[in-house]
CSV table of C-alpha atoms in Angstrom, one decimal:
chain,number,residue,atom,x,y,z
L,1021,MET,CA,48.4,63.7,95.7
L,1022,ALA,CA,50.4,65.8,98.1
L,1023,ARG,CA,53.6,67.4,97.1
L,1024,MET,CA,56.2,67.5,99.9
L,1025,LYS,CA,58.0,70.8,100.6
L,1026,PHE,CA,60.2,72.3,103.1
L,1027,VAL,CA,60.0,75.9,104.5
L,1028,CYS,CA,62.1,77.5,107.1
L,1029,ASP,CA,60.8,80.5,109.1
L,1030,SER,CA,63.8,82.7,109.6
L,1031,GLU,CA,61.8,84.7,112.3
L,1032,ARG,CA,61.8,81.5,114.5
L,1033,CYS,CA,65.0,79.8,113.7
L,1034,ILE,CA,67.4,80.1,116.8
L,1035,GLU,CA,70.4,78.3,115.1
L,1036,CYS,CA,70.3,75.4,117.6
L,1037,ASN,CA,71.2,72.9,114.9
L,1038,SER,CA,68.7,70.3,116.4
L,1039,CYS,CA,67.6,69.6,112.7
L,1040,VAL,CA,71.1,68.8,111.6
L,1041,THR,CA,71.6,66.5,114.6
L,1042,ALA,CA,68.3,64.8,114.2
L,1043,CYS,CA,69.0,64.1,110.5
L,1044,LYS,CA,72.5,62.6,111.2
L,1045,ASN,CA,71.2,60.4,114.0
L,1046,GLU,CA,68.1,59.2,112.3
L,1047,HIS,CA,69.9,58.1,109.1
L,1048,GLU,CA,73.4,57.4,110.4
L,1049,VAL,CA,74.9,59.8,107.8
L,1050,PRO,CA,78.5,59.2,107.1
L,1051,TRP,CA,81.2,61.5,108.8
L,1052,GLY,CA,81.8,64.6,106.7
L,1053,VAL,CA,78.4,64.6,105.1
L,1054,ASN,CA,75.6,67.0,106.2
L,1055,ARG,CA,72.3,66.5,104.5
L,1056,ARG,CA,71.0,69.6,106.4
L,1057,ARG,CA,72.8,72.6,107.7
L,1058,VAL,CA,72.0,75.9,109.4
L,1059,VAL,CA,73.2,79.0,107.5
L,1060,THR,CA,73.4,82.4,109.3
L,1061,LEU,CA,72.8,85.6,107.2
L,1062,ASN,CA,74.3,89.0,108.2
L,1063,ASP,CA,76.0,87.3,111.1
L,1064,GLY,CA,76.7,89.7,113.9
L,1065,VAL,CA,74.8,92.7,112.6
L,1066,PRO,CA,71.3,94.0,113.0
L,1067,GLY,CA,68.9,91.9,111.0
L,1068,GLU,CA,70.8,88.7,111.6
L,1069,ARG,CA,68.8,85.6,110.6
L,1070,SER,CA,69.4,81.9,110.4
L,1071,ILE,CA,67.6,79.4,108.1
L,1072,SER,CA,67.9,75.7,107.9
L,1073,VAL,CA,69.0,74.5,104.3
L,1074,ALA,CA,68.8,71.1,102.6
L,1075,CYS,CA,67.6,69.8,99.4
L,1076,MET,CA,64.4,71.7,98.6
L,1077,HIS,CA,63.0,69.0,96.2
L,1078,CYS,CA,62.6,71.4,93.4
L,1079,SER,CA,59.7,71.1,90.9
L,1080,ASP,CA,62.3,71.7,88.1
L,1081,ALA,CA,65.3,70.3,89.8
L,1082,PRO,CA,68.6,71.3,88.2
L,1083,CYS,CA,70.4,68.3,89.5
L,1084,MET,CA,68.1,66.1,87.5
L,1085,ALA,CA,68.7,68.1,84.4
L,1086,VAL,CA,72.6,67.8,84.5
L,1087,CYS,CA,73.0,64.3,85.7
L,1088,PRO,CA,74.7,62.4,82.8
L,1089,VAL,CA,73.4,59.0,84.0
L,1090,ASN,CA,70.0,60.0,85.1
L,1091,CYS,CA,70.3,58.7,88.6
L,1092,PHE,CA,67.7,61.2,89.8
L,1093,TYR,CA,64.0,60.6,89.9
L,1094,ARG,CA,60.9,62.1,91.4
L,1095,THR,CA,58.3,60.3,93.5
L,1096,ASP,CA,54.5,60.8,93.1
L,1097,GLU,CA,54.8,63.0,96.2
L,1098,GLY,CA,57.3,65.4,94.4
L,1099,VAL,CA,60.4,64.2,96.4
L,1100,VAL,CA,63.6,64.3,94.4
L,1101,LEU,CA,65.7,61.1,95.1
L,1102,HIS,CA,68.6,59.3,93.6
L,1103,ASP,CA,69.8,55.9,92.9
L,1104,LYS,CA,73.2,55.3,94.4
L,1105,ASP,CA,73.7,52.1,92.2
L,1106,VAL,CA,73.5,54.3,89.2
L,1107,CYS,CA,75.5,57.4,90.4
L,1108,ILE,CA,79.1,57.7,89.1
L,1109,GLY,CA,80.2,60.5,91.5
L,1110,CYS,CA,80.8,63.0,88.7
L,1111,GLY,CA,79.8,66.0,90.8
L,1112,TYR,CA,77.7,67.8,88.2
L,1113,CYS,CA,74.8,67.8,90.6
L,1114,SER,CA,76.9,69.5,93.1
L,1115,TYR,CA,77.7,72.4,90.8
L,1116,ALA,CA,74.2,72.7,89.5
L,1117,CYS,CA,72.4,72.8,92.9
L,1118,PRO,CA,71.8,76.3,94.2
L,1119,PHE,CA,71.4,75.1,97.8
L,1120,GLY,CA,74.5,72.8,97.9
L,1121,ALA,CA,72.4,69.8,98.7
L,1122,PRO,CA,74.5,67.1,97.0
L,1123,GLN,CA,77.4,65.9,99.3
L,1124,PHE,CA,80.2,63.5,98.9
L,1125,PRO,CA,81.6,61.3,101.7
L,1126,ALA,CA,85.2,61.7,100.8
L,1127,SER,CA,87.6,64.5,99.7
L,1128,GLY,CA,89.6,64.6,96.5
L,1129,THR,CA,88.8,64.9,92.8
L,1130,PHE,CA,85.3,64.0,91.7
L,1131,GLY,CA,84.9,60.4,90.6
L,1132,VAL,CA,86.9,59.1,93.6
L,1133,ARG,CA,84.9,60.9,96.2
L,1134,GLY,CA,82.3,58.1,96.5
L,1135,LYS,CA,78.6,58.2,95.7
L,1136,MET,CA,76.6,61.4,96.1
L,1137,ASP,CA,74.5,61.6,99.2
L,1138,LYS,CA,71.7,64.3,99.9
L,1139,CYS,CA,68.5,64.9,101.7
L,1140,THR,CA,65.8,62.2,101.0
L,1141,PHE,CA,62.9,64.0,102.8
L,1142,CYS,CA,63.1,60.9,104.9
L,1143,ALA,CA,61.6,59.0,101.9
L,1144,GLY,CA,64.3,56.3,101.5
L,1145,GLY,CA,65.3,55.1,98.1
L,1146,PRO,CA,64.5,52.8,95.2
L,1147,GLU,CA,64.9,49.7,97.4
L,1148,ALA,CA,62.0,48.0,99.2
L,1149,ASN,CA,60.5,50.3,101.9
L,1150,GLY,CA,61.9,49.4,105.4
L,1151,SER,CA,64.6,47.1,104.0
L,1152,GLN,CA,68.1,46.9,105.5
L,1153,ALA,CA,69.6,47.8,101.9
L,1154,GLU,CA,67.5,50.9,101.8
L,1155,PHE,CA,68.6,52.0,105.3
L,1156,GLU,CA,72.3,51.4,104.6
L,1157,LYS,CA,72.2,53.5,101.4
L,1158,TYR,CA,69.6,56.2,102.1
L,1159,GLY,CA,68.6,56.0,105.8
L,1160,ARG,CA,65.2,55.5,107.4
L,1161,ASN,CA,62.0,55.7,105.4
L,1162,ARG,CA,59.8,57.7,107.7
L,1163,LEU,CA,57.3,58.7,105.0
L,1164,ALA,CA,56.4,55.1,104.5
L,1165,GLU,CA,55.8,54.9,108.2
L,1166,GLY,CA,53.4,57.8,108.0
L,1167,LYS,CA,55.8,60.3,109.7
L,1168,LEU,CA,57.2,63.7,108.7
L,1169,PRO,CA,60.9,64.3,108.2
L,1170,ALA,CA,63.0,64.0,111.5
L,1171,CYS,CA,64.5,67.5,111.1
L,1172,ALA,CA,61.0,69.1,111.0
L,1173,GLU,CA,59.6,66.9,113.9
L,1174,MET,CA,62.7,67.9,116.1
L,1175,CYS,CA,62.7,71.6,115.5
L,1176,SER,CA,62.3,73.1,118.9
L,1177,THR,CA,60.7,76.4,117.6
L,1178,LYS,CA,58.8,74.8,114.7
L,1179,ALA,CA,60.7,77.2,112.3
L,1180,LEU,CA,61.4,74.2,110.0
L,1181,LEU,CA,58.2,73.0,108.5
L,1182,GLY,CA,58.0,69.9,106.3
L,1183,GLY,CA,55.1,68.0,104.6
L,1184,ASP,CA,52.3,68.6,102.2
L,1185,GLY,CA,53.2,72.0,100.4
L,1186,ASP,CA,49.6,73.3,100.6
L,1187,VAL,CA,49.4,72.6,104.5
L,1188,VAL,CA,53.0,74.1,105.0
L,1189,ALA,CA,52.0,77.2,103.0
L,1190,ASP,CA,48.9,77.7,105.0
L,1191,ILE,CA,50.7,77.4,108.3
L,1192,PHE,CA,53.4,79.9,107.2
L,1193,ARG,CA,50.7,82.3,105.8
L,1194,ASN,CA,48.8,82.4,109.1
L,1195,ARG,CA,51.9,83.1,111.0
L,1196,VAL,CA,52.9,86.1,108.9
L,1197,ILE,CA,49.4,87.5,109.1
L,1198,THR,CA,49.2,86.9,113.0
L,1199,ARG,CA,52.7,88.3,113.9
L,1200,GLY,CA,52.7,91.3,111.6
L,1201,LYS,CA,56.0,92.7,110.2
L,1202,GLY,CA,59.0,94.6,111.1
L,1203,ALA,CA,59.6,95.1,114.9
L,1204,GLU,CA,56.1,93.9,115.6
L,1205,ALA,CA,57.1,90.4,114.6
L,1206,TRP,CA,59.0,90.3,117.9
L,1207,GLY,CA,56.2,91.7,119.9
L,1208,TRP,CA,57.9,95.1,120.8
L,1209,GLY,CA,54.6,97.0,120.5
L,1210,THR,CA,53.0,94.7,123.1
L,1211,ALA,CA,55.9,94.7,125.3
L,1212,TYR,CA,56.7,98.4,125.4
L,1213,GLY,CA,53.6,100.1,124.2
L,1214,SER,CA,55.3,101.8,121.2
L,1215,LYS,CA,53.1,103.0,118.5
L,1216,GLN,CA,56.1,103.1,116.2
L,1217,ALA,CA,56.3,99.4,116.7
L,1218,GLY,CA,52.7,98.7,115.5
L,1219,GLN,CA,50.5,99.3,118.6
L,1220,PRO,CA,46.8,99.6,117.6
L,1221,PRO,CA,45.3,103.1,117.9
L,1222,GLY,CA,44.2,104.0,121.4
L,1223,GLY,CA,47.0,102.3,123.2
L,1224,LYS,CA,49.4,104.1,125.6
L,1225,SER,CA,52.2,105.9,123.9
């Protein structure tokens, strides 16, 4: 059985936020909740990178460990989901998650902010696949339709990869091997003929 995983290639992400928009549009996510967001590291300085962040569907998910009512569960494909009918809105998962994935639709103290919402890897929820109840609570179940998550499909540069963890890892590994490292990742050696940038021996200096 495949284990679903996300990987974001920081060398390709251009901070266009199409993944964020695709997610909100596909699932009609409530105002104020972002199941996915783009974070920029070292903003405005050399080495700036952007990555798309959401629930990473951890193998040992801290949100599952701290939930007092056990509303979290893991599917056979390794997707971490939650049952909104069981959730009490305590916010423990929000504190435990290192990615800030659990979101709440309202402001105020925990317990009155509503049911927690998070990325579902487009796998719906505990209700029947494709049902109206499932869509209203969790959004569209694209995995049941044989599709990848909307965010990964809409990524214009294919920086965001989602799907079978083994396949995603192979794609990313091949990219790293092909493009090299450092300045050569951007093709400076090819463009300017610089040996310092990784041009093969025998090229022009």
